[in-house]
Short mmCIF file of C-alpha atoms in Angstrom, two decimals:
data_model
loop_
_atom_site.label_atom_id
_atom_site.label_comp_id
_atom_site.label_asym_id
_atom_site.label_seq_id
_atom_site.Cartn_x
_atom_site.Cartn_y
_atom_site.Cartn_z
CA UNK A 1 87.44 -175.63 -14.10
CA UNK A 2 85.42 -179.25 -15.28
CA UNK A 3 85.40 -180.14 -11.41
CA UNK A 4 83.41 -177.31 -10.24
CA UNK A 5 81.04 -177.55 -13.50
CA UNK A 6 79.93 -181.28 -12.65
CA UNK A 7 79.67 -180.61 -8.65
CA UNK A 8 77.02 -178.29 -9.12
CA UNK A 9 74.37 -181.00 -11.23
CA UNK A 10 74.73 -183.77 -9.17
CA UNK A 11 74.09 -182.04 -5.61
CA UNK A 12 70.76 -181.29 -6.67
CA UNK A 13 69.67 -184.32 -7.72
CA UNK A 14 70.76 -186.07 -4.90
CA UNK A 15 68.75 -183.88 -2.37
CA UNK A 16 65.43 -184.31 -4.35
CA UNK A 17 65.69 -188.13 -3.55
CA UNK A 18 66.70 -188.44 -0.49
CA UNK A 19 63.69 -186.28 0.96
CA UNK A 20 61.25 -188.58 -1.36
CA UNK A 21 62.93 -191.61 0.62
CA UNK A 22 62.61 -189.53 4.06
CA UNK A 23 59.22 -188.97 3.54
CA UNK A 24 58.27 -192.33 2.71
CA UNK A 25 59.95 -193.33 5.70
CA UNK A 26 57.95 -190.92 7.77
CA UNK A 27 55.08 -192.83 6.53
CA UNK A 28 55.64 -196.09 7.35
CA UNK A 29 56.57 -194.54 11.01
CA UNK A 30 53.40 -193.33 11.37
CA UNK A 31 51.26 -196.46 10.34
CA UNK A 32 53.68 -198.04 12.55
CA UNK A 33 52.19 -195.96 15.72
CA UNK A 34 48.88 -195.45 14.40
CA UNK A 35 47.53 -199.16 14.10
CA UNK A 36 47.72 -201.14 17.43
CA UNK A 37 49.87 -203.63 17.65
CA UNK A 38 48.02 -207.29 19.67
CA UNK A 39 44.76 -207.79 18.57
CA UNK A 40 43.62 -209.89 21.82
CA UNK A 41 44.21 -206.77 24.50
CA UNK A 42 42.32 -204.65 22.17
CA UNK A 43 39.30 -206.69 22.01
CA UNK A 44 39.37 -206.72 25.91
CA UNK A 45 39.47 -203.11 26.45
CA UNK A 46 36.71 -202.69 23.63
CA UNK A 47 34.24 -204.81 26.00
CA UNK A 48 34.93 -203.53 29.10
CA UNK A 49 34.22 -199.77 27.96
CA UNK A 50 30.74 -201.65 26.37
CA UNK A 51 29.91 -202.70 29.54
CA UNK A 52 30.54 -199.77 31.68
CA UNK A 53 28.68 -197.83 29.06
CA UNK A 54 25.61 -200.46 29.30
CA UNK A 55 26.02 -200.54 32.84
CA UNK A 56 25.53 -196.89 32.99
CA UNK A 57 22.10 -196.82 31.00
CA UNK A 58 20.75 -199.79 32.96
CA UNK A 59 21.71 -197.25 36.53
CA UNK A 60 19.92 -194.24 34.26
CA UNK A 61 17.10 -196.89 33.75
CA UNK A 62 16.47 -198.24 36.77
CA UNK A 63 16.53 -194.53 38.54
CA UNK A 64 13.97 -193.30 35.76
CA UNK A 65 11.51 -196.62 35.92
CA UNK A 66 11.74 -195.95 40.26
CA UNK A 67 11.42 -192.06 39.68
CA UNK A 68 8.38 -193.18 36.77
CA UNK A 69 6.66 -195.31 39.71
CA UNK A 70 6.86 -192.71 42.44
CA UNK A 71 5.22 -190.86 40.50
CA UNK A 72 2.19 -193.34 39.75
CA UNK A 73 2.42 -193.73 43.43
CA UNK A 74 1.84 -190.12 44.00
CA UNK A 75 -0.97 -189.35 40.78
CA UNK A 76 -2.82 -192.92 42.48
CA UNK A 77 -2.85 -190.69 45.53
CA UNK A 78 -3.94 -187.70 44.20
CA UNK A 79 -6.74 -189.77 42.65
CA UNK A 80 -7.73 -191.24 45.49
CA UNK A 81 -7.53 -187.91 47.51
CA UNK A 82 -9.92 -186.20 44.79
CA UNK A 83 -12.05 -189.36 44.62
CA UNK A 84 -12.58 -188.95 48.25
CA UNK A 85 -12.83 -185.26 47.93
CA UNK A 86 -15.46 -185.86 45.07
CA UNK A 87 -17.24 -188.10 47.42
CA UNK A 88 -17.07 -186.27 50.54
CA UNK A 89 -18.77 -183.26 48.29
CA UNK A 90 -21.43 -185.61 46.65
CA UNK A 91 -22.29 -186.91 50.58
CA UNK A 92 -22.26 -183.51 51.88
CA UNK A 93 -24.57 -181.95 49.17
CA UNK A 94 -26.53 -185.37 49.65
CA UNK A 95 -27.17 -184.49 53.70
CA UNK A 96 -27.69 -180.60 52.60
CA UNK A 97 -30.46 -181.99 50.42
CA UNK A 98 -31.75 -184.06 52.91
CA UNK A 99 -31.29 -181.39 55.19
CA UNK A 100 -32.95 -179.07 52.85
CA UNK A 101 -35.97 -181.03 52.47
CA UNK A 102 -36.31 -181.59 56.39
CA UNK A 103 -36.28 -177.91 56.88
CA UNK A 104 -38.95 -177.18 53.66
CA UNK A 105 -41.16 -180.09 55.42
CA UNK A 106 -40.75 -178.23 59.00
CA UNK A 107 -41.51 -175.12 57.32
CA UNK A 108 -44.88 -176.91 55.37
CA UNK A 109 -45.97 -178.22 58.92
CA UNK A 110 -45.11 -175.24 61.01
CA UNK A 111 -47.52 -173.42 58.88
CA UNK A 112 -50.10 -175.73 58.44
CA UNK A 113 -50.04 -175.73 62.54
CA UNK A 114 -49.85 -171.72 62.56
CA UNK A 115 -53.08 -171.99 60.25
CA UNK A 116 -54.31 -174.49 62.65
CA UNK A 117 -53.76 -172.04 65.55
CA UNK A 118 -54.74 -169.09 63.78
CA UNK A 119 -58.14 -170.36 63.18
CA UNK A 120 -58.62 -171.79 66.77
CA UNK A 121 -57.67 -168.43 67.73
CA UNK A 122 -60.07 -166.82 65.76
CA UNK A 123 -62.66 -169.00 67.06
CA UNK A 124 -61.59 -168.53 70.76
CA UNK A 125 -61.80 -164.87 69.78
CA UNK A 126 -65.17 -165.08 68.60
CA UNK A 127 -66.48 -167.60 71.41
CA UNK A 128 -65.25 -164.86 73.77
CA UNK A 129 -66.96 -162.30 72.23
CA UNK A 130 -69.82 -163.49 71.91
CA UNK A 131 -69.51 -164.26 75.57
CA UNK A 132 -68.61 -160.59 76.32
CA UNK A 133 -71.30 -159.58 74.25
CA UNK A 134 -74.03 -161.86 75.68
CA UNK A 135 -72.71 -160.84 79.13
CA UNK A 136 -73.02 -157.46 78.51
CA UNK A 137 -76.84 -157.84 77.24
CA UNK A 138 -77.14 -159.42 80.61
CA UNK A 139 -75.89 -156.67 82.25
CA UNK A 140 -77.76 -154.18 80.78
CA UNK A 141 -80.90 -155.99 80.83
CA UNK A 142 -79.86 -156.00 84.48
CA UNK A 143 -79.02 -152.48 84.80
CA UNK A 144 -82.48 -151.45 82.75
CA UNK A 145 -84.02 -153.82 85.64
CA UNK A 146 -82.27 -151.80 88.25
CA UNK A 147 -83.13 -148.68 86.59
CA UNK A 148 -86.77 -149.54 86.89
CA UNK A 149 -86.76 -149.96 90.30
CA UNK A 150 -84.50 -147.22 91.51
CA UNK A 151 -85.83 -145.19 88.87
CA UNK A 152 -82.18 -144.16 87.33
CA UNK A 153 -80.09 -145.33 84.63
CA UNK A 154 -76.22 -144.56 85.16
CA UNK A 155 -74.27 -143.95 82.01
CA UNK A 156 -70.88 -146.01 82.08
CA UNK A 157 -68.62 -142.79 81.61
CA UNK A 158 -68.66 -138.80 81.63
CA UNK A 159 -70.80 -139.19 84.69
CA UNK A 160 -70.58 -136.20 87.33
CA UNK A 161 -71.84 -136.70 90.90
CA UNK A 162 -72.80 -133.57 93.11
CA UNK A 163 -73.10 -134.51 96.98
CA UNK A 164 -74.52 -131.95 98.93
CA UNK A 165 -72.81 -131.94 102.14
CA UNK A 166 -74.34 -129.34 104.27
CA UNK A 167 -75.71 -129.05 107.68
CA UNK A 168 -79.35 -129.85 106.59
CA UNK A 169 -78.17 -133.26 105.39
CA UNK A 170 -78.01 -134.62 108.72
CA UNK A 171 -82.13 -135.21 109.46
CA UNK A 172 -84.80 -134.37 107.82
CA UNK A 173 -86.68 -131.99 110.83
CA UNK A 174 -84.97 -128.92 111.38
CA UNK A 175 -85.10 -129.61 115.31
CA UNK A 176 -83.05 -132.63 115.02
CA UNK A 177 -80.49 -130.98 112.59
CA UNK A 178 -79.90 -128.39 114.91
CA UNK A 179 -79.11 -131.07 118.09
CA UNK A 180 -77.14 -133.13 115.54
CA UNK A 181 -74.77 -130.34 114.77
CA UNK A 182 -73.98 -130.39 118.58
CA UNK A 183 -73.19 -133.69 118.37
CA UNK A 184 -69.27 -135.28 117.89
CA UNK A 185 -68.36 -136.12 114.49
CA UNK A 186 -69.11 -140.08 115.20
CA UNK A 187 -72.83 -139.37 116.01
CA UNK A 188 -73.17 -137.32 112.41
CA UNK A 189 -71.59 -139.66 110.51
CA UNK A 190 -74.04 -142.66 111.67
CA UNK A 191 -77.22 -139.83 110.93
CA UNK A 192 -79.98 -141.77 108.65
CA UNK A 193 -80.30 -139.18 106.46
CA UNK A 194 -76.48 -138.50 105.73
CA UNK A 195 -75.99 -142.46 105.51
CA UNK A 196 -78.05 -142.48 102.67
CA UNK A 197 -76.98 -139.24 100.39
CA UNK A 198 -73.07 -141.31 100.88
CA UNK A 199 -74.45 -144.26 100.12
CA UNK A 200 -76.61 -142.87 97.07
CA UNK A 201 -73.13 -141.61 95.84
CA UNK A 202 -71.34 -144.96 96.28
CA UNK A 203 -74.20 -146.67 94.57
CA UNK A 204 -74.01 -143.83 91.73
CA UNK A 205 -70.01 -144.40 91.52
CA UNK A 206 -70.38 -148.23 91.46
CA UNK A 207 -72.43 -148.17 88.19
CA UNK A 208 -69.54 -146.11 86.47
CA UNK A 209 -68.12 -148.58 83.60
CA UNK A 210 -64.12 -149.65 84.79
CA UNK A 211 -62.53 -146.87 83.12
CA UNK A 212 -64.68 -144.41 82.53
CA UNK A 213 -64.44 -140.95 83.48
CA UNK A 214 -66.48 -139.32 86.05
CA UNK A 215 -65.79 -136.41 89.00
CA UNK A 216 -67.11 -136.01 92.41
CA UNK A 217 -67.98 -132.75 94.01
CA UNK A 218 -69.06 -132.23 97.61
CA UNK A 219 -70.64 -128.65 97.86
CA UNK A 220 -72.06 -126.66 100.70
CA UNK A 221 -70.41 -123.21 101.57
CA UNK A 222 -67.36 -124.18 99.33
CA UNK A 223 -67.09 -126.71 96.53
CA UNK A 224 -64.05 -129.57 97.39
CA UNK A 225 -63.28 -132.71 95.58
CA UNK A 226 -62.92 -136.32 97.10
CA UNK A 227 -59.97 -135.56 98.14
CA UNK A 228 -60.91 -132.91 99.96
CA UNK A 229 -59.36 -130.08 98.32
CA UNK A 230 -61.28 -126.77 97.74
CA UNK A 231 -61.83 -126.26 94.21
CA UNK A 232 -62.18 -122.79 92.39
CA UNK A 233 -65.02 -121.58 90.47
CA UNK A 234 -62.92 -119.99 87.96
CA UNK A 235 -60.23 -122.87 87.49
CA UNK A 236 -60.62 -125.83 84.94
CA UNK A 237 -61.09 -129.47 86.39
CA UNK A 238 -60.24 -132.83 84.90
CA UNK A 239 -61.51 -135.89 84.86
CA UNK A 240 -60.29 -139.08 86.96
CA UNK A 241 -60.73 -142.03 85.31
CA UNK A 242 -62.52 -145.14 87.56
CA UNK A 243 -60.11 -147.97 89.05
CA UNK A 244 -61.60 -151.66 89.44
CA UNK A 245 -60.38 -150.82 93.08
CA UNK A 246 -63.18 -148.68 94.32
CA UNK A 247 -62.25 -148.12 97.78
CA UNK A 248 -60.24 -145.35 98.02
CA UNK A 249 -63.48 -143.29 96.54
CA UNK A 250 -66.00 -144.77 98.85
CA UNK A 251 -63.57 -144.38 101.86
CA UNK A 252 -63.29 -141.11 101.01
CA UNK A 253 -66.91 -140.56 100.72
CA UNK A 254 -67.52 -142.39 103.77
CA UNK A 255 -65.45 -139.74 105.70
CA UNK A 256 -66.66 -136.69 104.20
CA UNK A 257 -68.89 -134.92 107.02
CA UNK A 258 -71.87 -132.48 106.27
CA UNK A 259 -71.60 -128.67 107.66
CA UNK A 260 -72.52 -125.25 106.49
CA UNK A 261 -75.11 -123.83 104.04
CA UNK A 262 -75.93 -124.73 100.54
CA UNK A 263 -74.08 -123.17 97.34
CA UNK A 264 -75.45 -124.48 94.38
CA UNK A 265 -74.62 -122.22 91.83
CA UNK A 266 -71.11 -121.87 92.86
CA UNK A 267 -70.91 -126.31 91.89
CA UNK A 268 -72.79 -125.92 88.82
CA UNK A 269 -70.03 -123.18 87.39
CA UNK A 270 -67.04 -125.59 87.88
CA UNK A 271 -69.24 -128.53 86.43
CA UNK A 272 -69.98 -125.89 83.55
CA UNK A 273 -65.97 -125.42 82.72
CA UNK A 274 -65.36 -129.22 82.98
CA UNK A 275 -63.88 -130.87 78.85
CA UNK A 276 -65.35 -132.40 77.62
CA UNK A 277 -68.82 -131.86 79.14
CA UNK A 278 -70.47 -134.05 81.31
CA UNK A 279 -72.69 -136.80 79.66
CA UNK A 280 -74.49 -136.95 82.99
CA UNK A 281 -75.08 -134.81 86.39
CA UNK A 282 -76.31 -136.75 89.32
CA UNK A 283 -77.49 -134.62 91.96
CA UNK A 284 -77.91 -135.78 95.44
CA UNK A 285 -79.55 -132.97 97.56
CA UNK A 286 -82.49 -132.10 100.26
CA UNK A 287 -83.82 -128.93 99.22
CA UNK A 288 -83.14 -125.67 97.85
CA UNK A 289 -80.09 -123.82 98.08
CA UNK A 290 -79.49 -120.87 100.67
CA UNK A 291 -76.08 -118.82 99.31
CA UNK A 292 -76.53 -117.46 95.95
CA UNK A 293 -72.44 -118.10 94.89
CA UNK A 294 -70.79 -114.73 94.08
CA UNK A 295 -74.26 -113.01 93.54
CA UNK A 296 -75.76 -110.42 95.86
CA UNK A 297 -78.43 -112.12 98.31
CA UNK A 298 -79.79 -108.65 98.26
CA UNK A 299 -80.35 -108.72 94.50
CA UNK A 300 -82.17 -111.55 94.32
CA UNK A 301 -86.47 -111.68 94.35
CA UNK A 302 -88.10 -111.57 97.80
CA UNK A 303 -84.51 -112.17 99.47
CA UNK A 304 -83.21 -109.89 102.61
CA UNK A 305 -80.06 -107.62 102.37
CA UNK A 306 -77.12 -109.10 104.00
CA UNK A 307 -75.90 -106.58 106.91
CA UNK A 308 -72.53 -106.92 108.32
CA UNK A 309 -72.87 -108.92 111.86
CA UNK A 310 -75.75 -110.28 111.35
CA UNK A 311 -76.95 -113.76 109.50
CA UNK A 312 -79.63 -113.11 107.05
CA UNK A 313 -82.71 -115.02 107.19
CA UNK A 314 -83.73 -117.33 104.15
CA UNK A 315 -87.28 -117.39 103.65
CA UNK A 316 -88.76 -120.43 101.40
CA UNK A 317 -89.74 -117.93 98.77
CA UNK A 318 -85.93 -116.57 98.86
CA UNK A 319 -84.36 -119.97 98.79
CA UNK A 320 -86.46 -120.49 95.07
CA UNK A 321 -85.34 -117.27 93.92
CA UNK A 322 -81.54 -118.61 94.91
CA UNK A 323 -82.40 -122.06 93.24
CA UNK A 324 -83.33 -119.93 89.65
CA UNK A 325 -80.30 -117.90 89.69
CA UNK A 326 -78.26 -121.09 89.94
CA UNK A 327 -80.51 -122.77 87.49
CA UNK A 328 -79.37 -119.84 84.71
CA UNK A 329 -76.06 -121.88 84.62
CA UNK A 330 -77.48 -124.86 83.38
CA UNK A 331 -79.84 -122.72 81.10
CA UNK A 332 -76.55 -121.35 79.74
CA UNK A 333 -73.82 -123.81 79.82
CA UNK A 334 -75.15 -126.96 80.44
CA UNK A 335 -77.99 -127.38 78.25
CA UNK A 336 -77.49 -130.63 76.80
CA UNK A 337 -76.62 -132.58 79.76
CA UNK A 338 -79.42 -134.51 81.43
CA UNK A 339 -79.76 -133.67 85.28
CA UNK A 340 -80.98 -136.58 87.70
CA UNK A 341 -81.64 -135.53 90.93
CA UNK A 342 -82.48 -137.93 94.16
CA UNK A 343 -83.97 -135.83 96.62
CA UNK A 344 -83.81 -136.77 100.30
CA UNK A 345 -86.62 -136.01 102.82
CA UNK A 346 -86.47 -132.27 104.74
CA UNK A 347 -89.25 -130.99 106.26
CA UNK A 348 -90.87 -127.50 105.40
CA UNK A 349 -89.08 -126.79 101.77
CA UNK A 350 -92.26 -127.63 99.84
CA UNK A 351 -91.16 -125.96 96.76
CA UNK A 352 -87.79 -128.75 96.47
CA UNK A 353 -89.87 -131.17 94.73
CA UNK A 354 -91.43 -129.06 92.64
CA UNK A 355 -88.37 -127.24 91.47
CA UNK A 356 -85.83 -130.51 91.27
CA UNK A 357 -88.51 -132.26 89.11
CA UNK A 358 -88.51 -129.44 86.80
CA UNK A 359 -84.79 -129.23 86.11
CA UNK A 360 -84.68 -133.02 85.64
CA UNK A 361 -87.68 -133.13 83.35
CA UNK A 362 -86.18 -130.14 81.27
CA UNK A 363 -82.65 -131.89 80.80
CA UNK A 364 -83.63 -135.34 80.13
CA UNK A 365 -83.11 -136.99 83.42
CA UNK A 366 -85.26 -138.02 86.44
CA UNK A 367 -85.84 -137.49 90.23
CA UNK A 368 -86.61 -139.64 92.61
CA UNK A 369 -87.23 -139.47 96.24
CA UNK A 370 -86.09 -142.90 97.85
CA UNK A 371 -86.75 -144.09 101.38
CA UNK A 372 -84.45 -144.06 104.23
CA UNK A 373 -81.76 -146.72 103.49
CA UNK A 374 -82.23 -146.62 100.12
CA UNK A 375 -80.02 -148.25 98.10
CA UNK A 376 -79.78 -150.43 100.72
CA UNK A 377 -82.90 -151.12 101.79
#
């Protein structure tokens, strides 16, 4: 029983010990690894990681300071490219300016030059009128000359010229008339008489301004135009305006040949319905008129009855009676318009003179009687 009483206290004891010494031990084992042992190698190895470190942020370094000057490189560019930019702007606004300036002095000149040829114009302008105006003084002084000799003044437009282109137109004497009509077409046309009423129309034409209007009427049985077309009583005609080329008119006058009796009424209705009216009539005639238009013959004072088959016969006192009833159209419808007459030569019709110079004196106008040859003469 005392053996198993003192086994028990000193077991206990003896475990508490041993793990204090086992620790301990533990201790020194681990200072033992812990703390390298040969100071020398670890001194090396200490150095050489030093230097690879160093080495590392002098290759970090070096890569930065290159990187740092390519990009100096690269902003000295950029300078240099807006520098040159900046200049090339500066030069380019510089030759705009100049350009600019150039242009504005054009401009300046190019006026001043306009100014210079506007007023040179003007001048030219009024040099030329006064050129055109002291020519046209001379030409009407010249054409009031004319008109003292000849007797007539021609207006420069609105002038109407009435040829009478009958039979009688041929001569003067009845007795030659009558062998003239016999005669081919050649001998009538060279006839004194009928020479001078075409040429008295050309001469009339000629005076007409360039331009102006006028109409020509030959009239004997029928009324025609220059042309030669028949024109009515009742129908409206215009006027033709005057060409600088005046031969187609006096060609056309020059082939117009005299025949038949003498309507004068039937002329003086289609002047009547011409618009605007005539500023002048110019009447180129040899006597009084035998065929009373659309009237009745038989109606008319101290004129016979025309009988079927046979040709009445016109006495002088008839052929006045004729010459008033056409005269009532002027009394009517052309009262304003002056009436010259130029009455040719024929022998026996007394009362022509009398009765022309009454109509012209009444309207404003004048008759004359010219010579054989006359205008030419």
């Amino acid at each position: 029983m005392s053996s198993q009483y003192n086994r028990g206290s000193g077991v206990s004891f003896g475990l508490s010990f041993l793990d204090v010494l086992c620790c301990g031990l533990g201790a020194a084992v681990l200072l033992l690894l812990i703390v390298k042992h040969g100071p020398a190698e670890s001194s090396v190895d200490g150095e050489g990681y030093l230097i690879q470190q160093i080495t590392r942020i002098q290759d970090q370094l070096a890569a930065r300071t290159r990187e740092l000057d390519n990009l100096a490189i690269a902003v000295t560019e950029s300078e240099y490219k807006i520098a040159e930019k900046i200049a090339q702007k500066q030069a380019g606004s510089a030759i705009q300016s100049a350009q600019m300036t150039y242009y504005l002095d054009l401009i300046k000149q190019l006026n001043a030059e306009r100014q210079s040829l506007k007023s040179a114009r003007s001048q030219l302008f009024a040099a030329q009128a006064k050129k055109l105006e002291d020519e046209a003084e001379a030409k009407k002084a010249s054409e009031v000359i004319d008109s003292q000799l000849t007797g007539l003044l021609i207006k420069d437009t609105g002038v109407v010229i009435l040829l009478d282109a009958s039979a009688s137109m041929l001569s003067r004497s009845i007795v030659e008339i009558i062998r003239l009509r016999a005669s081919n077409q050649h001998i009538q046309q060279n006839a004194k008489k009928w020479v001078t009423a075409r040429e008295s129309a050309k001469w009339v034409y000629k005076k007409i301004s360039d331009g102006g209007n006028y109409q020509i009427f030959l009239f004997n049985d029928e009324v025609r135009d220059i042309h030669g077309r028949v024109v009515n009583t009742t129908s409206g005609v215009s006027w033709q305006n005057k060409s600088a080329n005046v031969l187609p008119v006096t060609d056309a006058i020059d082939k117009a040949m005299p025949r038949g009796a003498t309507d004068l009424k039937s002329v003086l209705q289609v002047v009547a319905r011409m618009k605007p009216e005539p500023r002048q009539v110019v009447l180129i005639t040899d006597g009084l008129p035998t065929l009373p238009g659309t009237s009745s013959l038989g109606r008319l004072r101290d004129c016979p009855s025309k009988k079927r088959g046979v040709t009445p016969i016109v006495s002088p006192v008839c052929r006045l009676s004729v010459y008033l009833n056409a005269i009532k159209v002027v009394e009517k419808d052309l009262v304003d318009v002056p009436f010259d007459v130029i009455l040719l030569p024929l022998d026996g019709d007394s009362n022509a003179v009398y009765a022309y110079w009454l109509l012209s004196s009444l309207s404003g106008g004048r008759l004359i009687s010219p010579a054989e040859g006359w205008p030419n003469a």
